[in-house]
GROMACS .gro file of C-alpha atoms in nm:
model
  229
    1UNK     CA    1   1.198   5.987  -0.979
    2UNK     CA    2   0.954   6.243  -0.842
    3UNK     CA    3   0.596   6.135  -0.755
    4UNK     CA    4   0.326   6.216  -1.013
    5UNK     CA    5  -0.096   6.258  -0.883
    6UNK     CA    6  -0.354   6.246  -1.053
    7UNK     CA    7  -0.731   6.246  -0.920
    8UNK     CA    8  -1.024   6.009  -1.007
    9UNK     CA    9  -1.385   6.108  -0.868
   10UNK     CA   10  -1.291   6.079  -0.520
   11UNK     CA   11  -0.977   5.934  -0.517
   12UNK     CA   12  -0.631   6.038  -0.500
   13UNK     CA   13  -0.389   5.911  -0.630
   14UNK     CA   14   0.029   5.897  -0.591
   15UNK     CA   15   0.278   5.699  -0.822
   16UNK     CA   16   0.613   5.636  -0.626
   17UNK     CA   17   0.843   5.502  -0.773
   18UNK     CA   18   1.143   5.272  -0.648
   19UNK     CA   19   1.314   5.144  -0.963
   20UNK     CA   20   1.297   5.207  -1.333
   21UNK     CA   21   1.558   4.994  -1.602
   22UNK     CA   22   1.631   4.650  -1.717
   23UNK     CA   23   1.645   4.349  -1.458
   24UNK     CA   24   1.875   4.111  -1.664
   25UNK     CA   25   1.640   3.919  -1.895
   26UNK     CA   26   1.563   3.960  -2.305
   27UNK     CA   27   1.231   3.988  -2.441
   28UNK     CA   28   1.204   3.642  -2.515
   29UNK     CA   29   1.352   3.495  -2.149
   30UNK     CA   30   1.049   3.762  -2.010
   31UNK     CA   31   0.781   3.663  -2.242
   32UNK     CA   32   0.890   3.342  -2.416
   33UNK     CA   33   0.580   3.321  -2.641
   34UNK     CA   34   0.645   3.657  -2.766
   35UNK     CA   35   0.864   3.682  -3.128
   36UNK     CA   36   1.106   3.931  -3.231
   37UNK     CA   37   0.947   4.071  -3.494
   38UNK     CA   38   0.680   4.182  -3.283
   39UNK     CA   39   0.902   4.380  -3.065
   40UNK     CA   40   1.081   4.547  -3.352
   41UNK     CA   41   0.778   4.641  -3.538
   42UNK     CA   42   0.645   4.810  -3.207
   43UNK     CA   43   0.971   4.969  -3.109
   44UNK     CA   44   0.859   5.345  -3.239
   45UNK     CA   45   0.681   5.359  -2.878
   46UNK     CA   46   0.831   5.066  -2.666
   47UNK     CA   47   1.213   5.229  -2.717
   48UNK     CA   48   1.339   5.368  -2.474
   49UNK     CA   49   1.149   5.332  -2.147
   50UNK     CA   50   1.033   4.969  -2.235
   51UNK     CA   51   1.290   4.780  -2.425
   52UNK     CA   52   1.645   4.884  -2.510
   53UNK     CA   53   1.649   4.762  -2.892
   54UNK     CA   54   2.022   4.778  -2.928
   55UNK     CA   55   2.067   4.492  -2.624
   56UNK     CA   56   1.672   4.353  -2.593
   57UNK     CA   57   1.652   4.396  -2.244
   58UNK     CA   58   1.338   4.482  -2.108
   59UNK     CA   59   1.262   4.751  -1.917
   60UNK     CA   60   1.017   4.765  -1.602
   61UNK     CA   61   0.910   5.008  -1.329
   62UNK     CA   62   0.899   4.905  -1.005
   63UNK     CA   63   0.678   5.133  -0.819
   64UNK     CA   64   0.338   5.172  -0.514
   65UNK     CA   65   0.059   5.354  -0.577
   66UNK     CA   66  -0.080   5.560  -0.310
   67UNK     CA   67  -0.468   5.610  -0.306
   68UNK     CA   68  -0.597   5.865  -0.087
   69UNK     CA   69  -0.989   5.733   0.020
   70UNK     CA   70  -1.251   5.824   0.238
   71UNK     CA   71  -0.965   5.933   0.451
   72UNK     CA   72  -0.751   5.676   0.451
   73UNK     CA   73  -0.383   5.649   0.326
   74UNK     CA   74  -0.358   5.328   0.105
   75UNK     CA   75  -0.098   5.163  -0.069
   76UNK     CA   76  -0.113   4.947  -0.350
   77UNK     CA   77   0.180   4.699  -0.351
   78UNK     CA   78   0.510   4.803  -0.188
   79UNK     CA   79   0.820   4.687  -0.399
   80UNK     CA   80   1.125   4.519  -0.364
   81UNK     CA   81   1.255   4.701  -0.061
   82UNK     CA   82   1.598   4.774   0.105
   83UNK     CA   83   1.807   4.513   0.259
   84UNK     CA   84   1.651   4.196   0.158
   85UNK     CA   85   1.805   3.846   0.160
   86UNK     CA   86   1.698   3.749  -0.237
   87UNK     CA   87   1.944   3.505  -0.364
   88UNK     CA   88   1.662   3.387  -0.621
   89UNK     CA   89   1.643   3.726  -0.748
   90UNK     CA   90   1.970   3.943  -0.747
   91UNK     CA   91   1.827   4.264  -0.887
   92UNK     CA   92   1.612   4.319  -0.560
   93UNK     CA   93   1.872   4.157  -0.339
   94UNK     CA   94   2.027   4.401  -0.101
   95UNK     CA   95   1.904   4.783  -0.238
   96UNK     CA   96   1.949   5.083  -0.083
   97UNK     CA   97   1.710   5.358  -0.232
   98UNK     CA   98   1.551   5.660  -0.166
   99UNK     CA   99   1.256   5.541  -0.196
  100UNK     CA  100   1.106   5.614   0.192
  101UNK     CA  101   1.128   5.991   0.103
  102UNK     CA  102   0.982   5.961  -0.212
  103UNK     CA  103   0.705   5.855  -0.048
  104UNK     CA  104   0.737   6.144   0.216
  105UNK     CA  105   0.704   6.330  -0.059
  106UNK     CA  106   0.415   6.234  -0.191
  107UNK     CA  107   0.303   6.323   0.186
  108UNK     CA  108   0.305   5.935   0.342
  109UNK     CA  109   0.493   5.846   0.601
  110UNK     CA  110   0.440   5.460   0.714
  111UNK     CA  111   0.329   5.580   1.059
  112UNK     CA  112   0.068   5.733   0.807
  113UNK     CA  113  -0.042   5.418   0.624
  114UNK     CA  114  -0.372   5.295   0.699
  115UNK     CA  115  -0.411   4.958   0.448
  116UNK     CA  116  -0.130   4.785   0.257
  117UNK     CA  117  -0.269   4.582  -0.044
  118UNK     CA  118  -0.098   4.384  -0.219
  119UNK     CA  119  -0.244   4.256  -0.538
  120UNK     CA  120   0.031   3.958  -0.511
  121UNK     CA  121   0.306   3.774  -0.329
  122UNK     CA  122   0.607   3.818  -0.554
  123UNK     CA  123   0.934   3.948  -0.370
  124UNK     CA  124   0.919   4.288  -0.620
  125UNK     CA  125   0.554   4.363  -0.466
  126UNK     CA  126   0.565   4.353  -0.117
  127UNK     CA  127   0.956   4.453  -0.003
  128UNK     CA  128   0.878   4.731   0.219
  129UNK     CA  129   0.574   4.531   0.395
  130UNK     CA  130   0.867   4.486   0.646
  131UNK     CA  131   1.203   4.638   0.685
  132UNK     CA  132   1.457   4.814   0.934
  133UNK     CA  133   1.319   5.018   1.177
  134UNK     CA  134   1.315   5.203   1.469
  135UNK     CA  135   1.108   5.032   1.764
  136UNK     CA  136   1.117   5.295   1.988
  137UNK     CA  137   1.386   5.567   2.062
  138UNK     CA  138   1.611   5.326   2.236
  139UNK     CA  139   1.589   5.008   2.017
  140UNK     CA  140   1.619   4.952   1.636
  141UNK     CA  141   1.503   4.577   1.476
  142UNK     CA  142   1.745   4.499   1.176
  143UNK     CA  143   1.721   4.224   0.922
  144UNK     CA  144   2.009   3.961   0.954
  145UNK     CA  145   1.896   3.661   0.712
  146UNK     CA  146   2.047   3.319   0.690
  147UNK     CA  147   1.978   3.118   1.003
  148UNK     CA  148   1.631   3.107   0.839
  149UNK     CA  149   1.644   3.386   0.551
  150UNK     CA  150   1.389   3.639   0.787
  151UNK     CA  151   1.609   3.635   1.054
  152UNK     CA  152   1.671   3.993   1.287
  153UNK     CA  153   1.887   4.110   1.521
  154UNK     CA  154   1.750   4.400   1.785
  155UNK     CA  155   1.995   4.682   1.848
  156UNK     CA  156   1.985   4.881   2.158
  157UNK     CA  157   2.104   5.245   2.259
  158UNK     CA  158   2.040   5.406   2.553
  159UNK     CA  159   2.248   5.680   2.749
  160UNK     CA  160   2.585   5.581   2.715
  161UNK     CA  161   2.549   5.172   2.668
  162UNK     CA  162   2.489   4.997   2.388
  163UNK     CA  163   2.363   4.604   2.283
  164UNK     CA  164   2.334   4.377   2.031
  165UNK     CA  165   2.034   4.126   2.070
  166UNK     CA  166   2.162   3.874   1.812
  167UNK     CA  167   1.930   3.561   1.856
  168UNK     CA  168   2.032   3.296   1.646
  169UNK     CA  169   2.313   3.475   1.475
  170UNK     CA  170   2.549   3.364   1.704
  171UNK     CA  171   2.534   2.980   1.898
  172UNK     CA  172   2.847   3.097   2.127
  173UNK     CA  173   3.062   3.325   2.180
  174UNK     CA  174   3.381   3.128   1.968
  175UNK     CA  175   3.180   3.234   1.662
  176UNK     CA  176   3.270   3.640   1.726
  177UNK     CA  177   3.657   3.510   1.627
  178UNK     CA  178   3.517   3.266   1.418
  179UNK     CA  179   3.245   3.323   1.272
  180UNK     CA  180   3.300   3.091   0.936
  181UNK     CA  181   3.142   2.860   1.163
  182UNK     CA  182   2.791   2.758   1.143
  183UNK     CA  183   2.591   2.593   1.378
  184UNK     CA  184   2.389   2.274   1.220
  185UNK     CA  185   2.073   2.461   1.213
  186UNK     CA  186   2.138   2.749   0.963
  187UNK     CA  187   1.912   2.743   0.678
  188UNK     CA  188   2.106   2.932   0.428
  189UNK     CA  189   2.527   2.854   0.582
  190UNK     CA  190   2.662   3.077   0.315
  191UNK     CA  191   2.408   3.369   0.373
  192UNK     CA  192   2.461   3.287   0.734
  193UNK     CA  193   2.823   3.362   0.774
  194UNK     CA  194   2.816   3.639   0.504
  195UNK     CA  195   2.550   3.795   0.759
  196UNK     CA  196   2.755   3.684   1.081
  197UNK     CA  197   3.066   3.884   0.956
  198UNK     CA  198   2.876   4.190   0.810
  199UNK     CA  199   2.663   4.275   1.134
  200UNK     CA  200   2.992   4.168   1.355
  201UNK     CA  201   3.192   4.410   1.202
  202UNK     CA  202   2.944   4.688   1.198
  203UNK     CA  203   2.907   4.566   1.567
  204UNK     CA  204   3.272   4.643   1.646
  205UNK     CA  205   3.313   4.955   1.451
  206UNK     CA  206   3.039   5.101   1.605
  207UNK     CA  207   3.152   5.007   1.939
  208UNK     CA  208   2.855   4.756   1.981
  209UNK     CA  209   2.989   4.427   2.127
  210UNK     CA  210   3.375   4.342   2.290
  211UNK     CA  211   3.575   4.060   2.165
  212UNK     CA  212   3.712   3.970   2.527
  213UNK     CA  213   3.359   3.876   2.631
  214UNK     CA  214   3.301   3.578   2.750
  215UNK     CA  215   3.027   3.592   2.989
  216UNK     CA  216   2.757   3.324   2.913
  217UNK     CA  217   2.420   3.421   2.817
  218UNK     CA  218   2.138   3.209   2.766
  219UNK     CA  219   2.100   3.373   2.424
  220UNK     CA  220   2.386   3.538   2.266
  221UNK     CA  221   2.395   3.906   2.324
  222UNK     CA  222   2.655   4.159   2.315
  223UNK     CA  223   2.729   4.492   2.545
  224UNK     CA  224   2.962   4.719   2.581
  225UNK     CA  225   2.993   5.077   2.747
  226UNK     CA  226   3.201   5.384   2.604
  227UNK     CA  227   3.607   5.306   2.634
  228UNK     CA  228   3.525   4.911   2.581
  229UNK     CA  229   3.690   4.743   2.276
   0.00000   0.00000   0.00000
């Protein structure tokens, strides 16, 4: 999915794309009012970017167009994004695409974006208004949904050491055996401990937290140095 440019007077302008194919719905569960017929008789052109005829699933293209202006780098919507907590919405739930050097290729990095629009609110147009990244060379803000579903977790590394800032993730330390067990204030308890045991056991296999702590904390936070385990 390469970026494509075209110019208008003064403007120019960048399709990136982040998805292109069916999302799991007919023609008529995407556009109810529409009939059959009306999709067969336009197939010639619809078929096969638009509508697979042989299964009726529609087709879509999830994409951001960036508009070079007066100087400024703009975007126009910004997807579904990586790594999102979208149990409403499975297609966009959880991706892991390309699509930040796409849009280095198209010559935007998002240190480089000057205005985000987005024309609306839906979880498939503004995904990358937020996401995973790097604070500063030392720390690292990753999403960890459930407690409520926008829930992070700050990593640190520095030198040698390394820590886990997990706010609400964890209540105690029991819950680093345990961690089927959710506090009473978790928003989500299944996307809660399905996040718990994911970023605990990337935690331990990257040597970010020890088991045999038990050190209280007045928020639960987890270091270790190289040789702990």
């Amino acid at each position: 999915m390469q970026a494509s440019t075209i110019t208008l007077g003064n403007v120019t302008i960048s399709r990136v794309a982040e998805y292109t194919g069916p999302v799991g719905m007919t023609s008529r569960e995407f556009f109810p009012d529409s009939p059959e017929k009306l999709w067969r008789q336009n197939r010639s052109w619809l078929s096969p970017d638009f509508w697979n005829p042989d299964t009726d699933a529609v087709r879509i293209a999830l994409q951001t167009w960036v508009l070079r202006s007066e100087g400024r780098a703009i975007l126009i919507d910004t997807g579904a994004g990586n790594d999102k907590f979208r149990p409403y919405a499975k297609t966009w739930q959880y991706r892991d695409t390309g699509f930040l050097r796409r849009l280095s290729r198209a010559g935007v990095r998002p240190q480089d974006v000057d205005i985000v629009v987005n024309t609306h609110l839906h979880n498939d147009h503004v995904g990358w208004n937020t996401r995973s990244h790097t604070i500063d060379g030392n720390l690292t803000l990753d999403l960890a949904p459930g407690h409520p579903p926008g829930s992070s977790v700050v990593r640190l590394q520095s030198g040698g050491d390394r820590a886990v800032f997990a706010g609400d993730l964890l209540h105690t330390p029991l819950q680093l055996e345990h961690p089927e067990f959710d506090s009473c204030f978790e928003e989500d308890e299944k996307q809660a401990r399905t996040t718990r045991r994911r970023r605990l056991e990337w935690a331990a296999n990257h040597e970010y937290l020890t088991p045999r702590q038990r050190r209280p904390c007045a928020r639960p936070g987890f270091r270790m140095s190289p040789g702990e385990r």
